[in-house]
Coordinates of C-alpha atoms and ligand atoms in Angstrom, one line a residue:
M1 CA 56.5 -100.7 169.5
D2 CA 57.7 -104.0 170.9
I3 CA 58.4 -103.6 174.6
K4 CA 60.0 -107.0 174.8
Q5 CA 62.4 -106.2 172.1
N6 CA 63.3 -102.9 173.8
I7 CA 64.2 -104.8 177.0
I8 CA 66.3 -107.3 175.1
A9 CA 68.1 -104.6 173.3
A10 CA 68.9 -102.7 176.5
I11 CA 70.2 -105.8 178.3
G12 CA 72.1 -106.9 175.1
K13 CA 74.1 -103.6 175.3
I14 CA 75.4 -104.5 178.7
I15 CA 75.8 -108.3 178.5
D16 CA 77.6 -110.0 175.7
I17 CA 75.0 -112.6 174.8
P18 CA 73.1 -112.8 171.4
E19 CA 69.7 -111.1 171.6
P20 CA 67.7 -114.2 170.4
E21 CA 69.1 -116.1 173.4
L22 CA 68.2 -113.3 175.8
A23 CA 64.7 -113.3 174.3
D24 CA 64.4 -116.9 175.2
W25 CA 65.3 -116.2 178.8
L26 CA 62.8 -113.4 179.3
E27 CA 59.8 -114.7 181.3
I28 CA 56.3 -113.5 182.1
P29 CA 56.1 -113.5 186.0
P30 CA 53.3 -115.6 187.6
T31 CA 51.6 -112.6 189.2
P32 CA 51.3 -109.0 188.1
D33 CA 52.8 -107.6 191.3
M34 CA 56.1 -109.2 190.2
G35 CA 56.0 -107.1 187.0
D36 CA 55.1 -107.8 183.4
F37 CA 58.5 -109.3 182.4
A38 CA 61.2 -110.9 184.4
F39 CA 64.8 -111.5 183.4
P40 CA 66.4 -114.4 185.4
C41 CA 70.1 -114.0 186.1
F42 CA 71.0 -117.6 187.0
K43 CA 72.4 -118.5 183.7
L44 CA 74.9 -115.7 183.9
A45 CA 76.3 -116.7 187.3
K46 CA 78.9 -119.1 185.9
S47 CA 80.4 -117.0 183.2
M48 CA 80.3 -113.8 185.3
R49 CA 81.4 -115.6 188.4
K50 CA 79.0 -113.7 190.6
A51 CA 75.9 -114.6 192.5
P52 CA 72.7 -114.2 190.4
A53 CA 71.3 -111.7 192.9
V54 CA 74.5 -109.6 192.6
I55 CA 74.2 -109.7 188.8
A56 CA 70.6 -108.6 189.0
S57 CA 71.3 -105.6 191.2
E58 CA 74.3 -104.5 189.1
L59 CA 72.3 -104.9 185.9
C60 CA 69.5 -102.8 187.4
V61 CA 71.8 -99.9 188.1
A62 CA 73.5 -100.1 184.7
L63 CA 70.3 -100.2 182.6
P64 CA 69.3 -97.1 180.8
K65 CA 65.6 -95.9 180.6
I66 CA 63.8 -98.4 178.4
S67 CA 61.0 -97.1 176.2
G68 CA 57.7 -98.6 177.3
I69 CA 59.0 -99.6 180.7
S70 CA 58.1 -97.5 183.7
E71 CA 60.2 -99.3 186.3
A72 CA 62.9 -102.0 186.5
K73 CA 63.5 -103.6 190.0
N74 CA 65.8 -106.3 191.1
V75 CA 64.2 -108.9 193.4
G76 CA 66.6 -111.7 194.4
P77 CA 68.0 -113.3 191.2
Y78 CA 65.4 -111.6 189.0
L79 CA 65.2 -108.3 187.3
N80 CA 61.6 -107.4 187.1
F81 CA 60.1 -105.0 184.5
F82 CA 56.9 -103.0 184.9
I83 CA 55.4 -101.7 181.7
D84 CA 54.2 -98.2 181.4
K85 CA 50.5 -99.2 181.4
A86 CA 49.1 -96.0 180.0
L87 CA 51.5 -96.1 177.1
F88 CA 50.8 -99.8 176.5
S89 CA 47.0 -99.1 176.5
K90 CA 47.5 -96.3 174.1
N91 CA 49.5 -98.4 171.6
A92 CA 47.3 -101.4 171.8
L93 CA 44.0 -99.6 171.6
S94 CA 45.1 -97.1 168.9
R95 CA 46.3 -99.9 166.7
V96 CA 42.8 -101.6 166.7
L97 CA 40.8 -98.5 166.4
S98 CA 42.9 -97.2 163.5
C99 CA 42.8 -100.5 161.6
G100 CA 39.2 -101.5 162.1
T101 CA 38.4 -104.9 160.6
S102 CA 41.7 -105.0 158.9
Y103 CA 43.3 -105.4 162.3
G104 CA 46.1 -108.0 162.2
S105 CA 46.2 -107.9 158.4
S106 CA 49.4 -107.4 156.5
N107 CA 50.9 -107.3 153.1
E108 CA 53.4 -110.1 153.6
G109 CA 51.5 -112.1 150.9
N110 CA 51.4 -109.4 148.3
G111 CA 52.3 -110.9 144.9
K112 CA 52.2 -114.4 146.2
T113 CA 49.5 -117.0 145.4
I114 CA 48.4 -119.9 147.6
C115 CA 46.3 -122.7 146.1
I116 CA 44.1 -124.4 148.7
D117 CA 42.5 -127.7 147.7
Y118 CA 39.7 -128.4 150.2
S119 CA 36.3 -129.9 150.6
S120 CA 37.0 -131.8 147.3
I121 CA 33.8 -133.8 147.3
N122 CA 33.0 -136.9 145.3
I123 CA 30.3 -136.8 142.7
A124 CA 27.3 -139.1 143.4
K125 CA 28.6 -139.9 146.8
P126 CA 27.3 -138.4 150.1
F127 CA 28.6 -135.0 151.2
S128 CA 28.8 -136.3 154.8
I129 CA 30.1 -135.2 158.1
H130 CA 33.5 -136.7 157.0
H131 CA 33.9 -133.7 154.8
L132 CA 33.2 -131.2 157.5
T133 CA 36.7 -130.7 158.7
T134 CA 38.3 -130.3 155.3
T135 CA 35.6 -127.8 154.3
V136 CA 35.8 -125.5 157.3
L137 CA 39.5 -125.8 157.9
G138 CA 40.2 -125.0 154.2
H139 CA 37.8 -122.1 154.2
S140 CA 39.4 -120.7 157.4
L141 CA 42.9 -121.0 155.9
K142 CA 41.7 -119.1 152.8
R143 CA 40.4 -116.3 155.0
I144 CA 43.6 -116.1 157.0
F145 CA 45.8 -116.0 153.9
D146 CA 43.5 -113.4 152.3
H147 CA 43.9 -111.3 155.5
L148 CA 47.7 -111.5 155.2
G149 CA 47.6 -110.2 151.6
Y150 CA 48.0 -113.4 149.7
T151 CA 46.1 -114.2 146.5
T152 CA 44.2 -117.4 147.3
V153 CA 42.8 -119.9 144.9
S154 CA 40.2 -122.2 146.5
I155 CA 39.9 -125.4 144.6
N156 CA 37.3 -128.1 144.9
H157 CA 39.2 -131.0 143.3
L158 CA 36.1 -133.0 142.5
G159 CA 36.2 -136.7 142.7
D160 CA 34.5 -137.1 139.3
W161 CA 36.5 -139.7 137.5
G162 CA 36.8 -143.5 137.9
T163 CA 35.0 -146.7 137.3
Q164 CA 32.3 -145.9 139.8
F165 CA 30.8 -143.6 137.2
G166 CA 30.3 -146.7 135.0
K167 CA 28.4 -148.2 137.9
M168 CA 26.3 -145.1 138.2
L169 CA 25.5 -145.1 134.6
V170 CA 24.3 -148.7 134.7
A171 CA 22.3 -148.2 137.9
F172 CA 20.7 -145.1 136.6
R173 CA 19.7 -146.7 133.3
K174 CA 18.2 -149.6 135.1
W175 CA 16.5 -148.1 138.1
G176 CA 16.8 -144.4 137.9
D177 CA 14.3 -141.7 137.2
K178 CA 15.4 -138.2 136.2
E179 CA 12.5 -136.4 137.8
T180 CA 12.8 -138.0 141.2
I181 CA 16.4 -137.1 141.3
E182 CA 16.0 -133.5 140.1
N183 CA 13.0 -132.8 142.3
G184 CA 14.1 -134.5 145.4
A185 CA 17.2 -134.7 147.5
S186 CA 19.2 -135.3 144.4
M187 CA 22.5 -136.4 146.0
R188 CA 20.8 -138.9 148.2
E189 CA 18.9 -140.4 145.3
L190 CA 22.1 -140.8 143.4
V191 CA 23.7 -142.5 146.5
K192 CA 20.7 -144.8 146.7
L193 CA 21.3 -145.9 143.1
Y194 CA 25.0 -146.5 143.9
V195 CA 24.2 -148.6 146.9
R196 CA 21.6 -150.6 145.0
F197 CA 24.1 -151.3 142.3
H198 CA 26.4 -152.9 144.8
E199 CA 23.6 -154.9 146.4
E200 CA 22.4 -156.3 143.1
A201 CA 25.9 -156.9 141.8
E202 CA 26.5 -159.4 144.6
N203 CA 24.0 -161.7 142.9
D204 CA 24.6 -160.6 139.4
P205 CA 28.3 -160.2 138.7
G206 CA 27.6 -159.4 135.1
L207 CA 26.6 -155.9 136.3
N208 CA 30.3 -155.2 136.9
D209 CA 31.2 -156.0 133.4
Q210 CA 28.5 -153.7 132.2
A211 CA 29.8 -151.0 134.5
R212 CA 33.3 -151.4 133.1
E213 CA 32.0 -151.0 129.6
A214 CA 29.9 -148.0 130.6
F215 CA 32.9 -146.3 132.0
R216 CA 34.8 -147.0 128.8
Q217 CA 32.0 -145.2 126.9
I218 CA 32.5 -142.2 129.2
E219 CA 36.2 -142.3 128.5
L220 CA 35.4 -142.4 124.8
H221 CA 33.1 -139.4 125.2
D222 CA 30.1 -141.3 123.9
P223 CA 27.6 -138.4 123.7
E224 CA 24.8 -140.0 125.6
S225 CA 27.0 -141.4 128.3
W226 CA 28.9 -138.1 128.6
E227 CA 25.7 -136.2 128.9
L228 CA 24.5 -138.4 131.8
F229 CA 27.9 -138.2 133.5
E230 CA 27.8 -134.4 133.3
W231 CA 24.3 -134.4 134.7
F232 CA 25.4 -136.4 137.7
K233 CA 27.9 -133.7 138.4
E234 CA 25.4 -131.0 137.9
V235 CA 22.8 -132.4 140.3
T236 CA 25.4 -133.2 143.0
L237 CA 26.9 -129.7 142.8
K238 CA 23.5 -128.1 143.0
D239 CA 22.8 -130.1 146.2
V240 CA 26.2 -129.5 147.9
N241 CA 25.9 -125.8 147.1
K242 CA 23.1 -125.6 149.7
V243 CA 25.7 -126.5 152.3
Y244 CA 28.4 -124.2 150.9
E245 CA 25.8 -121.4 151.0
L246 CA 25.1 -122.1 154.6
L247 CA 28.8 -122.0 155.4
G248 CA 29.4 -118.9 153.3
I249 CA 31.8 -120.7 151.0
K250 CA 32.6 -120.1 147.4
F251 CA 35.2 -121.9 145.2
D252 CA 37.4 -120.3 142.6
S253 CA 37.7 -123.6 140.7
Y254 CA 35.9 -126.9 140.5
A255 CA 38.6 -128.4 138.3
G256 CA 38.4 -132.0 139.5
E257 CA 39.8 -135.3 138.5
A258 CA 38.0 -135.5 135.1
F259 CA 39.4 -132.1 134.2
Y260 CA 42.9 -133.7 134.0
E261 CA 41.7 -136.5 131.8
D262 CA 43.3 -135.1 128.6
K263 CA 46.3 -133.7 130.4
M264 CA 47.7 -136.9 131.9
Q265 CA 49.2 -138.4 128.8
A266 CA 51.8 -135.6 128.7
V267 CA 52.8 -136.3 132.3
I268 CA 53.0 -140.0 131.7
D269 CA 55.3 -139.3 128.7
E270 CA 57.4 -137.0 130.9
L271 CA 57.7 -139.7 133.6
E272 CA 58.8 -142.1 130.9
D273 CA 61.3 -139.6 129.4
K274 CA 62.8 -139.1 132.8
N275 CA 63.2 -142.8 133.3
L276 CA 61.0 -142.9 136.3
L277 CA 58.5 -145.5 135.3
T278 CA 58.9 -149.2 136.0
I279 CA 56.6 -152.0 134.9
D280 CA 55.5 -154.2 137.8
N281 CA 52.9 -156.9 137.2
G282 CA 51.7 -155.1 134.2
C283 CA 51.3 -151.8 136.1
S284 CA 53.4 -148.7 135.6
I285 CA 54.8 -147.5 138.9
V286 CA 57.4 -145.1 140.2
D287 CA 59.7 -147.1 142.5
L288 CA 60.1 -145.4 145.9
S289 CA 61.8 -148.1 147.8
E290 CA 64.9 -145.9 148.2
Y291 CA 62.7 -143.6 150.2
D292 CA 61.1 -146.3 152.3
M293 CA 57.8 -146.0 150.6
P294 CA 55.7 -148.4 148.6
P295 CA 55.6 -147.6 144.9
C296 CA 53.5 -144.9 143.5
L297 CA 51.0 -146.4 141.0
I298 CA 50.7 -144.4 137.8
L299 CA 48.9 -146.8 135.3
K300 CA 46.8 -149.9 136.1
S301 CA 47.5 -153.0 134.1
N302 CA 44.7 -152.1 131.7
G303 CA 46.4 -148.8 131.1
G304 CA 43.9 -146.8 133.1
T305 CA 45.0 -143.9 135.2
V306 CA 44.6 -143.6 138.9
Y307 CA 44.2 -141.1 141.7
P308 CA 48.0 -140.3 142.0
T309 CA 48.3 -139.9 138.2
R310 CA 45.6 -137.2 138.4
D311 CA 47.1 -135.5 141.4
I312 CA 50.6 -135.3 139.9
T313 CA 49.0 -133.8 136.7
A314 CA 46.9 -131.4 138.8
A315 CA 49.9 -130.2 140.8
I316 CA 51.9 -129.4 137.6
Y317 CA 48.8 -127.7 136.1
R318 CA 48.4 -125.5 139.2
K319 CA 52.0 -124.5 139.1
N320 CA 51.7 -123.6 135.5
T321 CA 48.4 -121.8 135.9
Y322 CA 48.8 -120.0 139.2
D323 CA 52.5 -120.0 139.8
F324 CA 51.8 -120.8 143.4
H325 CA 53.9 -119.8 146.3
K326 CA 52.3 -122.7 148.3
N327 CA 50.0 -125.5 147.1
L328 CA 48.0 -126.8 150.1
Y329 CA 45.9 -129.9 150.3
V330 CA 43.5 -130.0 153.2
V331 CA 42.9 -133.7 153.4
A332 CA 42.5 -136.3 156.2
Y333 CA 45.6 -138.0 157.6
Q334 CA 44.4 -141.3 156.1
Q335 CA 45.8 -140.1 152.9
N336 CA 49.3 -139.2 154.4
L337 CA 51.1 -141.8 152.3
H338 CA 49.4 -140.8 149.1
F339 CA 50.6 -137.2 149.5
Q340 CA 54.1 -138.3 150.6
Q341 CA 54.4 -140.5 147.5
F342 CA 53.2 -138.1 144.9
F343 CA 55.2 -135.1 146.4
K344 CA 58.2 -137.4 146.1
V345 CA 57.4 -138.2 142.5
L346 CA 57.2 -134.5 141.7
E347 CA 60.6 -134.0 143.3
L348 CA 62.1 -136.8 141.3
M349 CA 60.7 -135.3 138.2
G350 CA 63.0 -132.4 139.0
Y351 CA 60.4 -129.9 140.2
E352 CA 62.0 -127.8 142.9
W353 CA 58.6 -126.4 143.8
A354 CA 57.6 -129.9 145.1
K355 CA 58.8 -128.5 148.4
D356 CA 56.0 -125.9 148.3
C357 CA 53.3 -128.6 148.2
V358 CA 51.9 -129.2 151.7
H359 CA 49.5 -131.8 152.9
V360 CA 47.5 -130.0 155.7
N361 CA 46.2 -133.2 157.3
F362 CA 43.7 -133.6 160.1
G363 CA 42.1 -136.2 162.3
M364 CA 38.8 -138.0 162.2
I365 CA 35.4 -136.8 163.2
S366 CA 32.6 -138.8 164.8
M367 CA 29.3 -137.9 166.4
A368 CA 29.0 -138.1 170.2
D369 CA 25.3 -139.3 169.9
G370 CA 26.5 -142.4 168.1
T371 CA 24.6 -141.6 164.8
L372 CA 27.8 -142.2 163.0
S373 CA 28.3 -145.9 163.4
T374 CA 30.2 -147.8 160.9
R375 CA 27.1 -149.9 160.1
K376 CA 26.7 -150.3 156.4
G377 CA 24.9 -147.5 154.6
K378 CA 24.8 -145.3 157.7
V379 CA 25.7 -141.9 156.5
V380 CA 25.4 -138.6 158.4
Y381 CA 24.8 -135.8 155.8
L382 CA 26.5 -132.6 156.6
E383 CA 23.4 -130.7 155.6
D384 CA 21.5 -132.6 158.3
V385 CA 24.1 -131.8 160.9
L386 CA 24.0 -128.1 160.1
N387 CA 20.2 -127.9 159.9
A388 CA 19.9 -129.7 163.3
A389 CA 22.3 -127.2 164.9
V390 CA 20.2 -124.3 163.5
E391 CA 17.0 -125.8 164.8
K392 CA 18.4 -126.4 168.2
T393 CA 19.8 -122.9 168.3
L394 CA 16.4 -121.5 167.3
E395 CA 14.8 -123.2 170.4
I396 CA 17.5 -121.7 172.6
I397 CA 17.0 -118.3 171.2
K398 CA 13.2 -118.5 171.5
E399 CA 13.7 -119.3 175.2
K400 CA 16.5 -116.9 176.0
S401 CA 15.7 -113.9 173.7
P402 CA 12.0 -114.0 172.9
D403 CA 12.0 -110.4 171.7
L404 CA 14.8 -110.8 169.2
E405 CA 13.9 -109.9 165.6
N406 CA 15.0 -112.1 162.8
K407 CA 15.3 -115.1 165.1
E408 CA 15.6 -117.6 162.1
Y409 CA 18.4 -115.6 160.6
V410 CA 20.3 -115.3 163.8
A411 CA 19.8 -119.0 164.5
R412 CA 21.4 -119.8 161.2
Q413 CA 24.4 -117.6 162.0
V414 CA 24.8 -119.1 165.4
G415 CA 23.9 -122.7 164.7
V416 CA 26.2 -123.0 161.7
G417 CA 28.9 -121.0 163.6
A418 CA 28.7 -123.5 166.5
V419 CA 29.4 -126.4 164.2
I420 CA 32.3 -124.6 162.5
F421 CA 33.8 -123.5 165.8
G422 CA 33.4 -127.0 167.3
V423 CA 35.6 -128.3 164.6
L424 CA 38.2 -125.5 164.7
Y425 CA 38.6 -125.4 168.4
S426 CA 41.2 -128.2 168.5
G427 CA 44.5 -128.7 166.8
R428 CA 43.8 -130.2 163.4
I429 CA 45.5 -133.5 163.9
K430 CA 43.3 -134.4 166.9
D431 CA 40.3 -136.7 166.3
I432 CA 37.0 -134.9 167.1
V433 CA 33.9 -136.2 168.7
F434 CA 31.2 -133.8 167.7
S435 CA 28.4 -133.1 170.2
Y436 CA 25.5 -130.6 169.7
E437 CA 25.3 -129.9 173.5
K438 CA 28.9 -129.0 173.7
A439 CA 29.0 -126.9 170.5
L440 CA 25.8 -125.0 171.5
N441 CA 26.7 -124.2 175.1
F442 CA 26.4 -120.4 175.3
D443 CA 28.7 -120.4 178.4
G444 CA 31.4 -122.8 177.2
E445 CA 34.4 -122.4 175.0
T446 CA 32.1 -122.3 171.9
G447 CA 31.1 -120.3 168.9
P448 CA 27.9 -119.1 170.5
Y449 CA 29.9 -117.8 173.5
V450 CA 32.2 -115.8 171.3
Q451 CA 29.4 -114.5 169.2
Y452 CA 27.4 -113.7 172.3
T453 CA 30.3 -111.6 173.7
H454 CA 30.5 -109.8 170.4
A455 CA 26.8 -109.0 170.6
R456 CA 27.2 -107.8 174.2
C457 CA 29.9 -105.4 173.0
C458 CA 27.6 -104.2 170.3
S459 CA 24.8 -103.8 172.8
V460 CA 27.0 -101.6 175.1
M461 CA 27.9 -99.5 172.1
R462 CA 24.3 -99.1 171.0
K463 CA 23.1 -98.0 174.4
S464 CA 26.0 -95.5 174.8
M465 CA 26.3 -92.1 173.0
G466 CA 29.5 -93.3 171.4
Y467 CA 32.9 -92.1 172.3
D468 CA 35.5 -89.6 171.3
A469 CA 38.4 -91.5 169.9
D470 CA 40.7 -88.5 169.7
N471 CA 40.5 -87.8 173.4
I472 CA 41.0 -91.0 175.2
D473 CA 42.6 -90.7 178.7
F474 CA 44.6 -93.9 178.7
S475 CA 45.4 -93.6 182.4
K476 CA 41.8 -94.8 182.9
L477 CA 42.7 -98.1 181.3
C478 CA 45.5 -99.2 183.7
D479 CA 43.5 -101.4 186.1
E480 CA 44.2 -105.1 186.1
S481 CA 41.3 -106.3 184.0
S482 CA 41.6 -103.6 181.4
I483 CA 45.2 -104.3 180.9
A484 CA 44.6 -108.1 180.8
L485 CA 42.0 -107.5 178.1
L486 CA 44.3 -105.3 176.1
R487 CA 47.0 -107.8 176.3
S488 CA 44.8 -110.5 174.7
I489 CA 43.7 -108.0 172.1
E490 CA 47.2 -107.0 171.4
A491 CA 48.3 -110.6 170.9
L492 CA 45.9 -111.3 168.0
P493 CA 48.1 -110.2 165.1
D494 CA 51.0 -112.5 166.1
I495 CA 48.5 -115.3 166.6
I496 CA 47.1 -114.8 163.1
N497 CA 50.6 -115.1 161.8
A498 CA 51.3 -118.3 163.8
A499 CA 48.0 -119.8 162.6
A500 CA 49.1 -119.2 159.0
D501 CA 52.6 -120.6 159.6
K502 CA 51.3 -123.7 161.1
Y503 CA 48.1 -124.0 159.2
E504 CA 46.3 -124.1 162.5
P505 CA 43.1 -121.9 162.7
F506 CA 42.4 -123.3 166.2
L507 CA 45.0 -120.8 167.5
I508 CA 42.6 -118.0 166.5
A509 CA 39.6 -119.8 167.9
R510 CA 41.3 -120.0 171.2
A511 CA 42.5 -116.4 171.1
A512 CA 38.9 -115.4 170.5
V513 CA 37.7 -117.3 173.6
D514 CA 40.5 -115.7 175.6
I515 CA 39.5 -112.2 174.5
C516 CA 35.9 -112.9 175.4
S517 CA 36.7 -114.2 178.9
K518 CA 39.0 -111.2 179.5
F519 CA 36.2 -108.9 178.3
N520 CA 33.6 -110.5 180.5
K521 CA 35.9 -110.0 183.5
F522 CA 36.5 -106.4 182.5
Y523 CA 32.7 -106.0 182.1
Y524 CA 32.0 -107.3 185.6
D525 CA 34.9 -105.5 187.3
N526 CA 34.2 -102.1 185.8
R527 CA 31.2 -99.9 185.2
I528 CA 31.5 -99.0 181.6
M529 CA 28.9 -96.2 181.7
D530 CA 30.8 -94.6 184.6
D531 CA 29.7 -91.1 185.8
D532 CA 33.2 -89.8 185.2
E533 CA 33.2 -88.8 181.5
A534 CA 36.8 -89.6 180.8
T535 CA 36.5 -93.0 182.4
R536 CA 33.3 -93.7 180.4
N537 CA 35.0 -92.6 177.2
A538 CA 38.0 -94.8 177.7
R539 CA 36.0 -97.9 178.6
L540 CA 33.7 -97.4 175.6
A541 CA 36.7 -97.2 173.4
L542 CA 38.0 -100.4 174.8
T543 CA 34.7 -102.1 174.4
D544 CA 34.6 -101.0 170.8
A545 CA 38.2 -102.3 170.2
T546 CA 37.0 -105.6 171.7
R547 CA 34.1 -105.7 169.4
I548 CA 36.3 -105.2 166.4
T549 CA 38.9 -107.7 167.5
I550 CA 36.3 -110.5 168.1
K551 CA 34.7 -109.7 164.7
V552 CA 38.1 -110.1 163.0
A553 CA 38.8 -113.4 164.8
L554 CA 35.4 -114.8 164.0
S555 CA 35.6 -113.9 160.3
L556 CA 39.0 -115.6 160.0
I557 CA 37.6 -118.8 161.2
G558 CA 34.6 -118.5 159.0
L559 CA 31.9 -117.4 161.5
E560 CA 29.5 -114.5 161.2
A561 CA 29.3 -111.9 164.0
P562 CA 25.6 -111.1 164.7
E563 CA 25.1 -107.8 166.4
R564 CA 22.1 -109.0 168.5
M565 CA 21.5 -112.4 169.9
Ligands
LIG1 N1 37.9 -136.5 146.8 C1 38.8 -137.0 147.8 C2 38.1 -137.6 149.0 O1 37.0 -137.2 149.3 C3 39.7 -135.9 148.3 C4 40.5 -135.2 147.3 C5 41.6 -134.4 147.9 N2 42.4 -133.6 147.0 C6 43.3 -134.1 146.2 N3 43.9 -133.3 145.3 N4 43.7 -135.4 146.2 O2 38.6 -138.5 149.6

């Protein structure tokens, strides 16, 4: 039941104005004593040639009984509506209790597939804090679309092709040791080799020629080169999987740049056939000057393919393989131009589905404590950030909840959650300054605060004898703080839809904080374990609905919901 819609429909029967317009006029009054909705009559004054207050009073008399509204009252130029609180409570609460953790889910996505390209790490390069946002944002979008019934395909488009692998090969053969790499922090060992290559190449330019030749051997699938190249991939993935495991992330596909190696020629031929390629300084490009963009590079002068060539090929492959409804790329805004260019090329190739490709871009991240300076070689590994958050959380738990069992386990859920939440609490395009203190503040607008409120609900439920869901007296949930809490709970499904439409999980993170602060007010204003049985039963039901709603919100942004903290 949508009360707002009922009001609009009733007014629409009396006044000849389209309903969507009326819906825009409807306001939420600043204080509850002025009602739950207010309809201002100013805008009607001119066409009806009457004073707004007169219109309001005439409208009030003419209105029929509106379902869900207990009273309509004209006050000056406004028509104020008061909802039937018990009915509202009943509808809002029953919906959550009957849905459980599928609250806010839908089947709008049934039969539709969404590809989500996120995290997309580079082999033999650090998995650093720079990949944090793409990783958690993409993961959250996957969960949101799953909740809405879509089939999602999570793709880690590995950066595993390019001349840098020639450098890696040379560096490894000269200075590398298999055992050190396999037994140690493998990714970091590989990165060290890469850094060393660049240092040594400054004095020995011949190394670069060797690297070019080494990459050619990879391109030619020379068995020994190819084996090493595959092994770099293997050790990197093994290492990054530790982070994915911490974050609870699994990918459906690791088809990265190398995967498209044998698929690009067909696309190059197609571009050629469609007369889209121009030769410029020996390179093959698609001229985009007509669209106010620099050309999209397809082939280097030596005939080698590039990043856009692989992305164009990958997009076509994804369409053919998954027949996506939407094809998302969760990648930093630094690559805006790249995406605009290759989406345009797809369009020029005649693919009408180019419009379904979306660059979900986001801002930069830096560390508040300054560990992320741009000084050469200074890298903040994501694994270190997560581990530090877990350790700091463990200290807090030891101090605050010395009796808690499984402290390490809970510290992991909360510490990791704090980092994720810290990233997802702002609109994605904003630059983020990450601070442990801010993220781990149990009283702030943080992951731990939301998780703690969830645990508080669980604790109330544990200590109670449960409640009778079939006999809830909804008139016991009509006080201000109960209604305010129910309103926030009731808002979540629409917020989930908005988060999906805008690719903005932060809307859900904010809704979670809102529900928690409303619950905490409800908790202080009311005695849940009231002596009156009907009151106690109703308040326990509301606490349980809160617990479920918070759990749903947390899971959609990729956080766990511990029951004790
Ligand atoms: N590996 C790239 C990077 O870290 C991101 C790849 C994004 N996905 C894509 N299809 N281009 O910068």
